[in-house]
Short mmCIF file of C-alpha atoms in Angstrom, two decimals:
data_model
loop_
_atom_site.label_atom_id
_atom_site.label_comp_id
_atom_site.label_asym_id
_atom_site.label_seq_id
_atom_site.Cartn_x
_atom_site.Cartn_y
_atom_site.Cartn_z
CA UNK A 1 0.00 0.00 0.00
CA UNK A 2 2.79 2.45 0.87
CA UNK A 3 4.47 1.65 -2.45
CA UNK A 4 1.29 2.63 -4.36
CA UNK A 5 0.98 5.93 -2.48
CA UNK A 6 4.65 6.68 -3.08
CA UNK A 7 4.28 5.90 -6.77
CA UNK A 8 1.20 8.15 -7.08
CA UNK A 9 2.85 11.05 -5.26
CA UNK A 10 5.86 10.86 -7.54
CA UNK A 11 3.62 10.98 -10.63
CA UNK A 12 1.22 13.73 -9.53
CA UNK A 13 3.72 16.61 -9.67
CA UNK A 14 4.33 15.77 -13.34
CA UNK A 15 0.70 16.49 -14.13
CA UNK A 16 0.23 20.11 -15.08
CA UNK A 17 -3.00 22.05 -14.95
CA UNK A 18 -3.75 23.47 -18.38
CA UNK A 19 -6.18 26.24 -19.21
CA UNK A 20 -8.58 26.65 -22.09
CA UNK A 21 -8.97 28.63 -25.27
CA UNK A 22 -12.52 29.96 -25.15
CA UNK A 23 -14.56 31.80 -27.77
CA UNK A 24 -17.82 33.54 -26.80
CA UNK A 25 -20.13 34.69 -29.57
CA UNK A 26 -21.75 37.76 -28.07
CA UNK A 27 -22.88 39.10 -31.47
CA UNK A 28 -26.57 39.73 -31.95
CA UNK A 29 -27.99 38.02 -35.05
CA UNK A 30 -24.57 36.74 -36.19
CA UNK A 31 -23.58 33.10 -36.22
CA UNK A 32 -19.86 32.38 -35.87
CA UNK A 33 -18.19 29.31 -37.35
CA UNK A 34 -15.04 27.97 -35.67
CA UNK A 35 -12.39 25.53 -36.86
CA UNK A 36 -9.50 24.29 -34.71
CA UNK A 37 -6.54 23.98 -37.08
CA UNK A 38 -3.17 22.39 -36.34
CA UNK A 39 -1.75 19.56 -38.43
CA UNK A 40 -5.35 18.81 -39.37
CA UNK A 41 -8.59 20.78 -39.58
CA UNK A 42 -11.15 20.04 -36.90
CA UNK A 43 -14.89 19.73 -37.44
CA UNK A 44 -16.82 22.98 -37.88
CA UNK A 45 -18.27 24.29 -34.62
CA UNK A 46 -21.31 26.56 -35.03
CA UNK A 47 -21.81 29.26 -32.38
CA UNK A 48 -25.15 31.04 -32.28
CA UNK A 49 -25.52 34.22 -30.24
CA UNK A 50 -24.51 33.57 -26.62
CA UNK A 51 -22.83 30.22 -27.32
CA UNK A 52 -19.28 29.31 -26.31
CA UNK A 53 -16.52 27.19 -27.85
CA UNK A 54 -14.03 25.67 -25.40
CA UNK A 55 -10.78 23.83 -26.15
CA UNK A 56 -8.14 22.78 -23.63
CA UNK A 57 -4.73 24.13 -24.61
CA UNK A 58 -2.76 21.37 -26.28
CA UNK A 59 0.42 20.98 -28.27
CA UNK A 60 0.46 19.91 -31.92
CA UNK A 61 3.69 18.01 -32.52
CA UNK A 62 3.64 18.68 -36.28
CA UNK A 63 2.83 22.41 -36.44
CA UNK A 64 3.75 23.42 -32.90
CA UNK A 65 0.57 25.44 -32.50
CA UNK A 66 -3.16 25.67 -33.01
CA UNK A 67 -5.19 28.36 -34.75
CA UNK A 68 -8.88 28.80 -34.00
CA UNK A 69 -10.24 30.24 -37.24
CA UNK A 70 -13.52 32.13 -36.94
CA UNK A 71 -15.73 33.33 -39.79
CA UNK A 72 -19.30 34.54 -40.09
CA UNK A 73 -19.90 32.38 -43.17
CA UNK A 74 -20.59 28.65 -43.18
CA UNK A 75 -17.56 26.97 -44.81
CA UNK A 76 -15.74 30.31 -44.64
CA UNK A 77 -12.19 29.00 -44.28
CA UNK A 78 -12.60 27.07 -47.54
CA UNK A 79 -13.88 30.16 -49.40
CA UNK A 80 -11.24 32.72 -48.34
CA UNK A 81 -13.88 34.56 -46.31
CA UNK A 82 -12.79 37.18 -43.79
CA UNK A 83 -11.65 35.44 -40.61
CA UNK A 84 -10.40 36.24 -37.16
CA UNK A 85 -7.60 33.94 -36.03
CA UNK A 86 -6.96 33.19 -32.37
CA UNK A 87 -3.69 31.25 -32.29
CA UNK A 88 -1.88 29.62 -29.40
CA UNK A 89 1.19 27.49 -28.77
CA UNK A 90 1.55 25.52 -25.57
CA UNK A 91 5.09 25.19 -24.21
CA UNK A 92 4.86 22.27 -21.79
CA UNK A 93 8.49 22.69 -20.68
CA UNK A 94 7.82 26.12 -19.18
CA UNK A 95 4.04 25.82 -18.59
CA UNK A 96 3.56 28.84 -20.84
CA UNK A 97 1.02 29.50 -23.55
CA UNK A 98 1.85 31.96 -26.32
CA UNK A 99 -1.27 33.53 -27.83
CA UNK A 100 -2.08 35.89 -30.68
CA UNK A 101 -4.99 37.44 -32.55
CA UNK A 102 -5.14 38.59 -36.16
CA UNK A 103 -7.51 38.97 -39.09
CA UNK A 104 -7.07 37.38 -42.52
CA UNK A 105 -8.89 38.23 -45.79
CA UNK A 106 -10.73 41.12 -44.12
CA UNK A 107 -12.39 41.87 -40.80
CA UNK A 108 -15.47 39.71 -40.12
CA UNK A 109 -16.37 41.58 -36.93
CA UNK A 110 -15.77 45.15 -38.16
CA UNK A 111 -17.82 47.75 -36.27
CA UNK A 112 -17.99 45.44 -33.22
CA UNK A 113 -15.59 45.17 -30.29
CA UNK A 114 -13.40 42.07 -30.32
CA UNK A 115 -11.47 41.27 -27.12
CA UNK A 116 -8.91 38.57 -26.33
CA UNK A 117 -8.82 38.49 -22.54
CA UNK A 118 -6.78 36.17 -20.27
CA UNK A 119 -8.31 35.41 -16.87
CA UNK A 120 -4.99 36.27 -15.22
CA UNK A 121 -4.58 40.01 -14.54
CA UNK A 122 -0.82 39.85 -15.13
CA UNK A 123 -1.32 38.83 -18.79
CA UNK A 124 -1.86 41.11 -21.79
CA UNK A 125 -5.36 41.65 -23.20
CA UNK A 126 -6.07 42.82 -26.74
CA UNK A 127 -9.20 44.85 -27.41
CA UNK A 128 -10.16 45.99 -30.91
CA UNK A 129 -12.84 48.63 -30.30
CA UNK A 130 -13.99 48.64 -33.95
CA UNK A 131 -13.30 44.96 -34.69
CA UNK A 132 -10.30 45.86 -36.83
CA UNK A 133 -6.77 45.06 -35.67
CA UNK A 134 -4.59 48.09 -34.98
CA UNK A 135 -1.11 48.06 -36.47
CA UNK A 136 1.58 46.14 -34.65
CA UNK A 137 2.06 42.67 -33.28
CA UNK A 138 -0.66 41.15 -31.11
CA UNK A 139 1.22 38.27 -29.47
CA UNK A 140 1.90 37.64 -25.78
CA UNK A 141 2.57 34.82 -23.34
CA UNK A 142 0.97 33.78 -20.09
CA UNK A 143 0.95 30.94 -17.61
CA UNK A 144 -0.67 27.93 -19.28
CA UNK A 145 -2.88 27.13 -16.30
CA UNK A 146 -5.33 29.98 -16.97
CA UNK A 147 -8.06 30.46 -19.57
CA UNK A 148 -7.89 32.97 -22.41
CA UNK A 149 -11.24 34.07 -23.82
CA UNK A 150 -11.95 35.65 -27.19
CA UNK A 151 -15.16 37.68 -26.94
CA UNK A 152 -16.83 38.51 -30.24
CA UNK A 153 -18.95 41.68 -30.06
CA UNK A 154 -17.98 42.48 -26.48
CA UNK A 155 -20.37 44.87 -24.79
CA UNK A 156 -19.20 48.03 -23.02
#
């Protein structure tokens, strides 16, 4: 019995708590379509107003990172539709997640506030008041044990 407890205690510290990439569709009358893309493209997730997408941070051994591609058109990533990309890379050696936000092929949430907000106060948030990315780089890092939420059409 003592051997089993000793074995479990030696394994438990190796287990790391990992946060989540979250997308909240707060847009009125706009459906958002989400694809999780790494070395393969995940199934389309449809988010109606008020719905949330949640994915635990994970590492893709082929690409190194994951991009959550969001459009307002069904099949949008296959049609070069405007998309917002929420990308992350999990570094399991340092328990760090690198995260970024950008738009490709246009700005699907123009005229609406888009906010990428970590739940840890010490981490950088990005808020696009008009739904259009300002110039510059929008990449930061944070402890991997917290959640980072992308809010589409954030209020106030």
